[in-house]
Short mmCIF file of C-alpha atoms in Angstrom, two decimals:
data_model
loop_
_atom_site.label_atom_id
_atom_site.label_comp_id
_atom_site.label_asym_id
_atom_site.label_seq_id
_atom_site.Cartn_x
_atom_site.Cartn_y
_atom_site.Cartn_z
CA UNK K 1 -32.41 -14.73 15.63
CA UNK K 2 -31.74 -11.00 15.69
CA UNK K 3 -32.85 -8.98 12.69
CA UNK K 4 -30.23 -7.52 10.38
CA UNK K 5 -31.96 -4.16 10.72
CA UNK K 6 -32.05 -4.02 14.49
CA UNK K 7 -30.56 -0.94 16.18
CA UNK K 8 -27.13 -1.15 17.75
CA UNK K 9 -25.11 -2.08 14.66
CA UNK K 10 -21.88 -0.06 14.52
CA UNK K 11 -21.39 2.22 11.45
CA UNK K 12 -18.27 1.60 9.38
CA UNK K 13 -16.67 5.00 10.03
CA UNK K 14 -17.05 4.57 13.80
CA UNK K 15 -15.60 1.07 13.72
CA UNK K 16 -12.62 2.10 11.59
CA UNK K 17 -11.85 5.10 13.81
CA UNK K 18 -11.90 2.90 16.90
CA UNK K 19 -9.71 0.28 15.25
CA UNK K 20 -7.09 2.84 14.26
CA UNK K 21 -7.05 4.20 17.80
CA UNK K 22 -6.42 0.65 19.01
CA UNK K 23 -3.56 -0.01 16.58
CA UNK K 24 -0.21 0.03 18.40
CA UNK K 25 2.94 0.02 16.28
CA UNK K 26 5.16 -3.00 16.77
CA UNK K 27 8.55 -1.87 18.11
CA UNK K 28 10.43 -4.82 16.59
CA UNK K 29 12.95 -3.70 13.98
CA UNK K 30 15.74 -5.15 11.91
CA UNK K 31 18.41 -3.91 9.49
CA UNK K 32 18.20 -4.96 5.84
CA UNK K 33 20.21 -4.28 2.73
CA UNK K 34 18.73 -1.66 0.44
CA UNK K 35 17.98 -4.21 -2.28
CA UNK K 36 15.79 -6.16 0.14
CA UNK K 37 13.87 -3.17 1.51
CA UNK K 38 11.09 -2.71 -1.06
CA UNK K 39 7.70 -3.16 0.56
CA UNK K 40 9.16 -2.82 4.06
CA UNK K 41 8.24 -0.03 6.48
CA UNK K 42 10.99 2.43 7.38
CA UNK K 43 11.64 2.49 11.13
CA UNK K 44 14.42 5.09 11.37
CA UNK K 45 15.01 8.10 9.17
CA UNK K 46 18.31 9.76 8.51
CA UNK K 47 19.29 13.07 6.95
CA UNK K 48 20.92 13.13 3.52
CA UNK K 49 24.70 13.40 3.87
CA UNK K 50 25.21 14.57 0.28
CA UNK K 51 23.56 16.87 -2.22
CA UNK K 52 21.75 15.19 -5.11
CA UNK K 53 23.18 15.88 -7.58
CA UNK K 54 26.46 16.49 -5.71
CA UNK K 55 27.64 19.17 -8.18
CA UNK K 56 26.23 21.29 -11.00
CA UNK K 57 25.95 19.09 -14.09
CA UNK K 58 24.79 19.24 -17.67
CA UNK K 59 21.32 18.13 -18.75
CA UNK K 60 22.38 18.08 -22.43
CA UNK K 61 25.15 17.02 -24.74
CA UNK K 62 26.71 20.30 -25.84
CA UNK K 63 29.20 22.94 -24.75
CA UNK K 64 29.83 24.42 -21.31
CA UNK K 65 30.41 28.16 -21.47
CA UNK K 66 30.64 31.38 -19.49
CA UNK K 67 27.40 32.95 -20.72
CA UNK K 68 28.61 36.56 -20.36
CA UNK K 69 31.63 35.98 -22.61
CA UNK K 70 29.75 34.50 -25.59
CA UNK K 71 29.32 36.71 -28.66
CA UNK K 72 27.33 35.23 -31.56
CA UNK K 73 29.39 34.65 -34.72
CA UNK K 74 32.76 34.42 -32.95
CA UNK K 75 34.81 31.20 -33.08
CA UNK K 76 35.60 29.78 -29.60
CA UNK K 77 38.24 27.09 -29.14
CA UNK K 78 37.39 23.86 -27.30
CA UNK K 79 39.75 23.57 -24.34
CA UNK K 80 38.63 20.20 -22.90
CA UNK K 81 36.22 17.31 -23.21
CA UNK K 82 34.11 16.60 -20.09
CA UNK K 83 32.33 13.26 -19.62
CA UNK K 84 30.21 12.02 -16.73
CA UNK K 85 32.19 10.48 -13.89
CA UNK K 86 35.35 12.54 -14.39
CA UNK K 87 36.27 15.81 -12.68
CA UNK K 88 36.78 18.67 -15.16
CA UNK K 89 39.49 21.31 -15.17
CA UNK K 90 38.57 24.97 -14.75
CA UNK K 91 37.29 26.57 -17.93
CA UNK K 92 40.07 28.47 -19.77
CA UNK K 93 39.26 32.15 -20.45
CA UNK K 94 37.94 32.68 -23.96
CA UNK K 95 37.32 28.95 -24.49
CA UNK K 96 34.46 26.49 -24.16
CA UNK K 97 34.32 22.86 -23.02
CA UNK K 98 32.75 19.97 -24.89
CA UNK K 99 30.42 18.39 -22.33
CA UNK K 100 28.06 15.43 -22.16
CA UNK K 101 24.83 14.76 -20.26
CA UNK K 102 25.44 14.24 -16.55
CA UNK K 103 28.98 15.59 -16.63
CA UNK K 104 30.08 18.12 -13.99
CA UNK K 105 30.10 21.76 -15.04
CA UNK K 106 33.68 23.12 -15.08
CA UNK K 107 34.59 25.94 -12.72
CA UNK K 108 34.14 29.21 -14.61
CA UNK K 109 31.23 27.91 -16.73
CA UNK K 110 27.62 28.72 -15.90
CA UNK K 111 25.59 27.50 -18.88
CA UNK K 112 25.39 24.76 -21.49
CA UNK K 113 24.56 25.24 -25.15
CA UNK K 114 23.13 22.09 -26.72
CA UNK K 115 25.11 20.73 -29.61
CA UNK K 116 22.26 21.24 -32.10
CA UNK K 117 22.51 25.04 -31.58
CA UNK K 118 26.24 25.21 -32.33
CA UNK K 119 28.08 25.40 -35.69
CA UNK K 120 31.41 23.61 -35.96
CA UNK K 121 34.19 25.71 -37.49
CA UNK K 122 37.93 25.27 -38.06
CA UNK K 123 39.56 25.75 -34.67
CA UNK K 124 36.39 25.70 -32.61
CA UNK K 125 32.63 26.39 -32.52
CA UNK K 126 30.33 29.30 -33.34
CA UNK K 127 27.24 30.25 -31.34
CA UNK K 128 24.29 31.72 -33.20
CA UNK K 129 22.55 33.40 -30.24
CA UNK K 130 23.38 34.95 -26.87
CA UNK K 131 23.50 32.47 -24.01
CA UNK K 132 21.32 32.65 -20.89
CA UNK K 133 23.14 31.92 -17.61
CA UNK K 134 21.98 28.66 -16.03
CA UNK K 135 20.50 27.14 -19.17
CA UNK K 136 20.66 23.33 -19.29
CA UNK K 137 22.46 23.23 -15.94
CA UNK K 138 21.15 20.96 -13.17
CA UNK K 139 22.16 22.68 -9.95
CA UNK K 140 23.81 20.84 -7.07
CA UNK K 141 21.12 19.75 -4.59
CA UNK K 142 18.26 20.49 -6.97
CA UNK K 143 16.72 17.09 -6.11
CA UNK K 144 17.88 16.64 -2.49
CA UNK K 145 19.91 18.97 -0.31
CA UNK K 146 22.39 17.82 2.33
CA UNK K 147 20.49 17.61 5.64
CA UNK K 148 17.09 16.91 4.07
CA UNK K 149 14.94 14.12 5.55
CA UNK K 150 14.27 12.25 2.33
CA UNK K 151 11.89 9.49 3.45
CA UNK K 152 9.97 9.78 6.76
CA UNK K 153 9.55 6.99 9.29
CA UNK K 154 6.41 5.00 8.65
CA UNK K 155 6.75 4.94 4.87
CA UNK K 156 6.09 1.64 3.13
CA UNK K 157 9.00 1.72 0.73
CA UNK K 158 8.20 1.72 -2.98
CA UNK K 159 10.71 1.37 -5.85
CA UNK K 160 11.08 5.16 -6.19
CA UNK K 161 11.81 5.42 -2.45
CA UNK K 162 14.55 2.81 -2.80
CA UNK K 163 16.11 4.87 -5.59
CA UNK K 164 15.96 8.07 -3.54
CA UNK K 165 17.64 6.37 -0.58
CA UNK K 166 20.29 4.89 -2.87
CA UNK K 167 20.98 8.35 -4.30
CA UNK K 168 21.91 9.60 -0.83
CA UNK K 169 24.32 6.73 -0.25
CA UNK K 170 22.28 4.45 2.02
CA UNK K 171 23.42 0.84 1.93
CA UNK K 172 21.30 -0.53 4.80
CA UNK K 173 18.00 0.54 6.37
CA UNK K 174 16.29 -0.01 9.71
CA UNK K 175 12.79 -1.34 9.04
CA UNK K 176 10.00 -2.79 11.13
CA UNK K 177 9.91 -6.57 11.26
CA UNK K 178 6.97 -8.07 9.37
CA UNK K 179 3.94 -8.64 11.55
CA UNK K 180 3.12 -12.25 12.33
CA UNK K 181 -0.61 -12.79 11.85
CA UNK K 182 -2.24 -16.02 13.00
CA UNK K 183 -5.02 -17.47 10.86
CA UNK K 184 -7.71 -19.70 12.38
CA UNK K 185 -10.48 -21.32 10.37
CA UNK K 186 -13.48 -22.54 12.34
CA UNK K 187 -15.97 -25.09 11.07
CA UNK K 188 -16.18 -28.90 10.95
CA UNK K 189 -17.28 -28.61 7.34
CA UNK K 190 -13.90 -27.25 6.14
CA UNK K 191 -11.46 -29.44 4.22
CA UNK K 192 -8.08 -28.47 2.79
CA UNK K 193 -7.70 -28.48 -0.99
CA UNK K 194 -6.31 -31.80 -2.21
CA UNK K 195 -8.40 -33.85 0.22
CA UNK K 196 -11.55 -35.72 -0.86
CA UNK K 197 -14.85 -34.07 0.03
CA UNK K 198 -17.35 -35.96 2.12
CA UNK K 199 -21.03 -35.16 2.29
CA UNK K 200 -21.60 -31.75 3.91
CA UNK K 201 -17.99 -30.58 3.49
CA UNK K 202 -16.49 -27.69 1.53
CA UNK K 203 -12.96 -26.66 0.66
CA UNK K 204 -11.41 -24.00 2.89
CA UNK K 205 -10.89 -20.93 0.68
CA UNK K 206 -10.69 -18.36 3.48
CA UNK K 207 -7.34 -19.59 4.78
CA UNK K 208 -5.76 -19.19 1.36
CA UNK K 209 -7.36 -15.80 0.71
CA UNK K 210 -6.01 -14.49 4.02
CA UNK K 211 -2.55 -15.98 3.48
CA UNK K 212 -2.38 -14.30 0.08
CA UNK K 213 -3.64 -10.98 1.42
CA UNK K 214 -1.10 -10.97 4.25
CA UNK K 215 1.78 -11.88 1.96
CA UNK K 216 0.79 -9.04 -0.39
CA UNK K 217 1.09 -6.70 2.60
CA UNK K 218 4.55 -8.04 3.40
CA UNK K 219 3.35 -9.78 6.56
CA UNK K 220 3.95 -13.33 7.77
CA UNK K 221 0.95 -15.68 8.01
CA UNK K 222 0.99 -18.15 10.91
CA UNK K 223 -1.48 -20.91 10.10
CA UNK K 224 -3.04 -22.43 13.21
CA UNK K 225 -5.29 -24.64 11.12
CA UNK K 226 -8.92 -25.65 11.21
CA UNK K 227 -10.55 -25.42 14.62
CA UNK K 228 -13.23 -27.92 15.59
CA UNK K 229 -16.67 -26.51 16.38
CA UNK K 230 -16.37 -26.73 20.14
CA UNK K 231 -15.80 -24.13 22.80
CA UNK K 232 -12.78 -25.88 24.33
CA UNK K 233 -11.05 -26.34 20.96
CA UNK K 234 -11.67 -22.70 20.07
CA UNK K 235 -10.24 -21.47 23.39
CA UNK K 236 -7.14 -23.66 22.98
CA UNK K 237 -6.57 -22.42 19.43
CA UNK K 238 -6.91 -18.76 20.41
CA UNK K 239 -4.45 -19.14 23.29
CA UNK K 240 -1.97 -20.88 21.00
CA UNK K 241 -2.33 -18.10 18.42
CA UNK K 242 -1.77 -15.42 21.07
CA UNK K 243 1.60 -17.00 21.92
CA UNK K 244 2.77 -17.15 18.31
CA UNK K 245 1.55 -13.98 16.60
CA UNK K 246 1.23 -10.19 16.78
CA UNK K 247 -2.40 -10.34 15.67
CA UNK K 248 -5.03 -13.06 15.30
CA UNK K 249 -7.60 -13.43 12.52
CA UNK K 250 -10.29 -16.08 12.63
CA UNK K 251 -12.99 -16.75 10.06
CA UNK K 252 -16.44 -17.95 10.98
CA UNK K 253 -17.98 -18.61 14.36
CA UNK K 254 -18.71 -14.97 15.29
CA UNK K 255 -22.42 -14.95 14.49
CA UNK K 256 -25.25 -15.93 16.87
CA UNK K 257 -25.74 -19.60 16.00
CA UNK K 258 -25.49 -22.42 18.54
CA UNK K 259 -22.28 -23.67 16.87
CA UNK K 260 -20.67 -20.21 16.70
CA UNK K 261 -18.19 -20.43 19.59
CA UNK K 262 -15.62 -17.76 18.77
CA UNK K 263 -17.20 -14.81 20.54
CA UNK K 264 -17.77 -16.78 23.74
CA UNK K 265 -14.23 -18.20 23.61
CA UNK K 266 -12.69 -14.77 23.18
CA UNK K 267 -14.64 -13.39 26.12
CA UNK K 268 -13.38 -16.29 28.27
CA UNK K 269 -9.71 -15.48 27.65
CA UNK K 270 -9.90 -11.83 26.57
CA UNK K 271 -12.49 -9.27 25.61
CA UNK K 272 -14.51 -7.99 22.64
CA UNK K 273 -14.49 -4.24 21.85
CA UNK K 274 -16.43 -4.23 18.58
CA UNK K 275 -19.15 -6.60 17.42
CA UNK K 276 -21.70 -6.50 14.60
CA UNK K 277 -21.30 -3.74 12.03
CA UNK K 278 -23.75 -1.80 9.91
CA UNK K 279 -22.21 -3.03 6.66
CA UNK K 280 -23.05 -5.55 3.95
CA UNK K 281 -21.43 -7.98 3.56
CA UNK K 282 -19.73 -8.41 6.92
CA UNK K 283 -22.19 -7.64 9.71
CA UNK K 284 -20.97 -10.40 12.13
CA UNK K 285 -17.46 -9.00 12.62
CA UNK K 286 -15.75 -8.92 16.02
CA UNK K 287 -12.63 -7.17 17.28
CA UNK K 288 -10.99 -7.49 20.68
CA UNK K 289 -7.86 -8.71 22.42
CA UNK K 290 -6.60 -12.04 23.77
CA UNK K 291 -3.82 -11.69 26.33
CA UNK K 292 -3.18 -8.25 24.87
CA UNK K 293 -2.94 -9.55 21.27
CA UNK K 294 -5.39 -7.93 18.82
CA UNK K 295 -8.06 -10.27 17.51
CA UNK K 296 -10.30 -10.05 14.43
CA UNK K 297 -13.21 -12.41 14.07
CA UNK K 298 -14.18 -12.13 10.41
CA UNK K 299 -17.36 -13.61 8.95
CA UNK K 300 -17.10 -17.10 7.52
CA UNK K 301 -18.63 -16.45 4.10
CA UNK K 302 -15.68 -15.97 1.73
CA UNK K 303 -16.78 -12.73 0.04
CA UNK K 304 -17.45 -11.27 3.48
CA UNK K 305 -14.01 -12.38 4.65
CA UNK K 306 -12.34 -10.64 1.73
CA UNK K 307 -14.34 -7.41 2.00
CA UNK K 308 -14.02 -7.01 5.77
CA UNK K 309 -10.30 -7.72 5.65
CA UNK K 310 -9.82 -5.05 2.96
CA UNK K 311 -11.85 -2.28 4.56
CA UNK K 312 -11.16 -2.91 8.28
CA UNK K 313 -8.44 -5.45 9.12
CA UNK K 314 -6.05 -4.16 6.45
CA UNK K 315 -5.88 -0.51 7.64
CA UNK K 316 -5.51 -1.74 11.23
CA UNK K 317 -2.66 -4.08 10.32
CA UNK K 318 -0.89 -1.44 8.24
CA UNK K 319 -1.05 0.98 11.17
CA UNK K 320 0.23 -1.73 13.50
CA UNK K 321 3.05 -2.41 11.03
CA UNK K 322 4.14 1.21 11.48
CA UNK K 323 2.73 2.77 8.33
CA UNK K 324 1.85 6.40 9.03
CA UNK K 325 0.98 7.51 5.52
CA UNK K 326 -1.87 5.45 4.14
CA UNK K 327 -3.01 7.00 0.87
CA UNK K 328 -5.40 4.51 -0.66
CA UNK K 329 -6.86 5.94 -3.85
CA UNK K 330 -10.59 6.04 -4.50
CA UNK K 331 -12.56 7.46 -7.41
CA UNK K 332 -16.01 8.89 -8.04
CA UNK K 333 -17.55 7.00 -10.96
CA UNK K 334 -21.09 6.56 -12.34
CA UNK K 335 -23.11 3.47 -11.51
CA UNK K 336 -24.15 1.25 -14.37
CA UNK K 337 -26.78 -0.55 -12.29
CA UNK K 338 -29.81 -0.09 -10.05
CA UNK K 339 -29.70 -0.93 -6.35
CA UNK K 340 -32.55 -0.62 -3.88
CA UNK K 341 -31.94 1.28 -0.66
CA UNK K 342 -30.70 -0.87 2.20
CA UNK K 343 -30.33 -0.41 5.93
CA UNK K 344 -26.55 -1.06 5.91
CA UNK K 345 -23.66 0.49 3.98
CA UNK K 346 -22.98 -1.93 1.15
CA UNK K 347 -19.79 -2.88 -0.67
CA UNK K 348 -20.76 -4.09 -4.12
CA UNK K 349 -18.30 -6.06 -6.24
CA UNK K 350 -18.06 -4.15 -9.52
CA UNK K 351 -16.10 -3.98 -12.73
CA UNK K 352 -15.23 -0.80 -14.64
CA UNK K 353 -16.74 -1.09 -18.12
CA UNK K 354 -17.09 1.78 -20.60
CA UNK K 355 -16.54 4.40 -17.94
CA UNK K 356 -19.18 3.11 -15.54
CA UNK K 357 -19.35 0.59 -12.72
CA UNK K 358 -21.06 -2.69 -13.56
CA UNK K 359 -22.14 -4.92 -10.68
CA UNK K 360 -21.63 -8.67 -10.58
CA UNK K 361 -25.00 -10.38 -10.90
CA UNK K 362 -24.88 -12.33 -7.64
CA UNK K 363 -23.75 -10.28 -4.62
CA UNK K 364 -24.32 -13.09 -2.12
CA UNK K 365 -21.62 -13.10 0.58
CA UNK K 366 -20.77 -16.71 -0.24
CA UNK K 367 -19.95 -15.98 -3.90
CA UNK K 368 -16.18 -15.39 -3.92
CA UNK K 369 -16.04 -15.56 -7.73
CA UNK K 370 -17.68 -12.12 -7.71
CA UNK K 371 -14.47 -10.67 -6.24
CA UNK K 372 -12.27 -12.56 -8.70
CA UNK K 373 -14.36 -11.09 -11.55
CA UNK K 374 -14.44 -7.56 -10.12
CA UNK K 375 -12.04 -4.62 -10.35
CA UNK K 376 -13.00 -3.34 -6.91
CA UNK K 377 -15.81 -2.30 -4.59
CA UNK K 378 -18.50 0.34 -5.05
CA UNK K 379 -19.61 1.90 -1.76
CA UNK K 380 -23.36 2.42 -1.38
CA UNK K 381 -24.37 4.40 1.72
CA UNK K 382 -27.25 3.08 3.80
CA UNK K 383 -30.79 4.24 3.01
CA UNK K 384 -29.76 5.41 -0.49
CA UNK K 385 -31.37 4.07 -3.68
CA UNK K 386 -28.90 3.87 -6.57
CA UNK K 387 -29.96 4.47 -10.17
CA UNK K 388 -27.87 4.22 -13.30
CA UNK K 389 -25.65 7.28 -13.61
CA UNK K 390 -25.50 8.06 -9.89
CA UNK K 391 -21.95 8.80 -8.72
CA UNK K 392 -20.42 6.25 -6.34
CA UNK K 393 -17.13 5.90 -4.49
CA UNK K 394 -15.05 3.18 -6.15
CA UNK K 395 -12.31 1.38 -4.21
CA UNK K 396 -10.06 -0.44 -6.70
CA UNK K 397 -8.60 -3.81 -5.74
CA UNK K 398 -5.23 -2.53 -6.96
CA UNK K 399 -5.26 -0.41 -3.78
CA UNK K 400 -7.11 -2.72 -1.40
CA UNK K 401 -5.16 -5.86 -2.23
CA UNK K 402 -1.71 -4.34 -2.78
#
């Protein structure tokens, strides 16, 4: 068996760069109502047809005035009452208008005096200070101007984006259709939850992890099912998946054992571009194409499946889904543990505790409970010994899994 430390393993940065070059945006689009667009990826942008706000309006409850005409101590009559949603009349000379937050500024007025700064008097109001033009006035178009491109193509729409698009009058949006991603699980030892376990069998967690991950990304899982440990069965399953999905993800069977058939099967009906990475966990990862459909062969150990999906398959799929603006947050935080130098870049399952990163005690690639316990991954570069207090890059699961 080949050593883990043998030369030829592909560094993470090189693998990710190649994957992103390979990612081709799906051209399939559909039109959805605005209320159903959150989490979808915008496929066509349009310019704002209105200013937001559409007219100057008040940011306070108070009095709309012509600033130049106000003299402190003089009583000014109130000529009208202006509320939000109703068009005001022009301001009468020598008068002021009672106005409320969000209401349109009357023609002839250029400032608002908040009600707390005004004294009520018989026949009107008295101002105690001179008034500055523009005070407490929200100008037309201060948020969005007519003609602005408010949300660019390739944005995965968040709640604030939906609000912005609503504010410019959009009722429907053109978005990319969700990617269909086929999931194959290889291994005669795998049994679905709910079935009795026989000797030598384990429950299939990887299928459910991948289904959940894909659904969180707004994509559609296509479950092909468990594939028997034979070359013919693996080939048949891959060909079926290529007919049904935009991308294929398998778990297990990409290592160098006699019962690991996935790599050979892929090379019979397609090709492998990337194989075996300089990362831990997740060295036996493969990427290629089957009949033009992208294929990921993820490791079979469940923690490795989760980690490699997050750091490699996820950015590829998001790019393929049409997302142009990936802004995953990471942080520099101190380690609360010691880690010996290793030959591969390592992704340690950690929890943030008291301002430092605490590692789960068992980092074995088969221990999925480590990821359930953790807040995210600490990245340890290869050949670097980590002592308590050393600064590490922290990738929170709130970013990687969302």
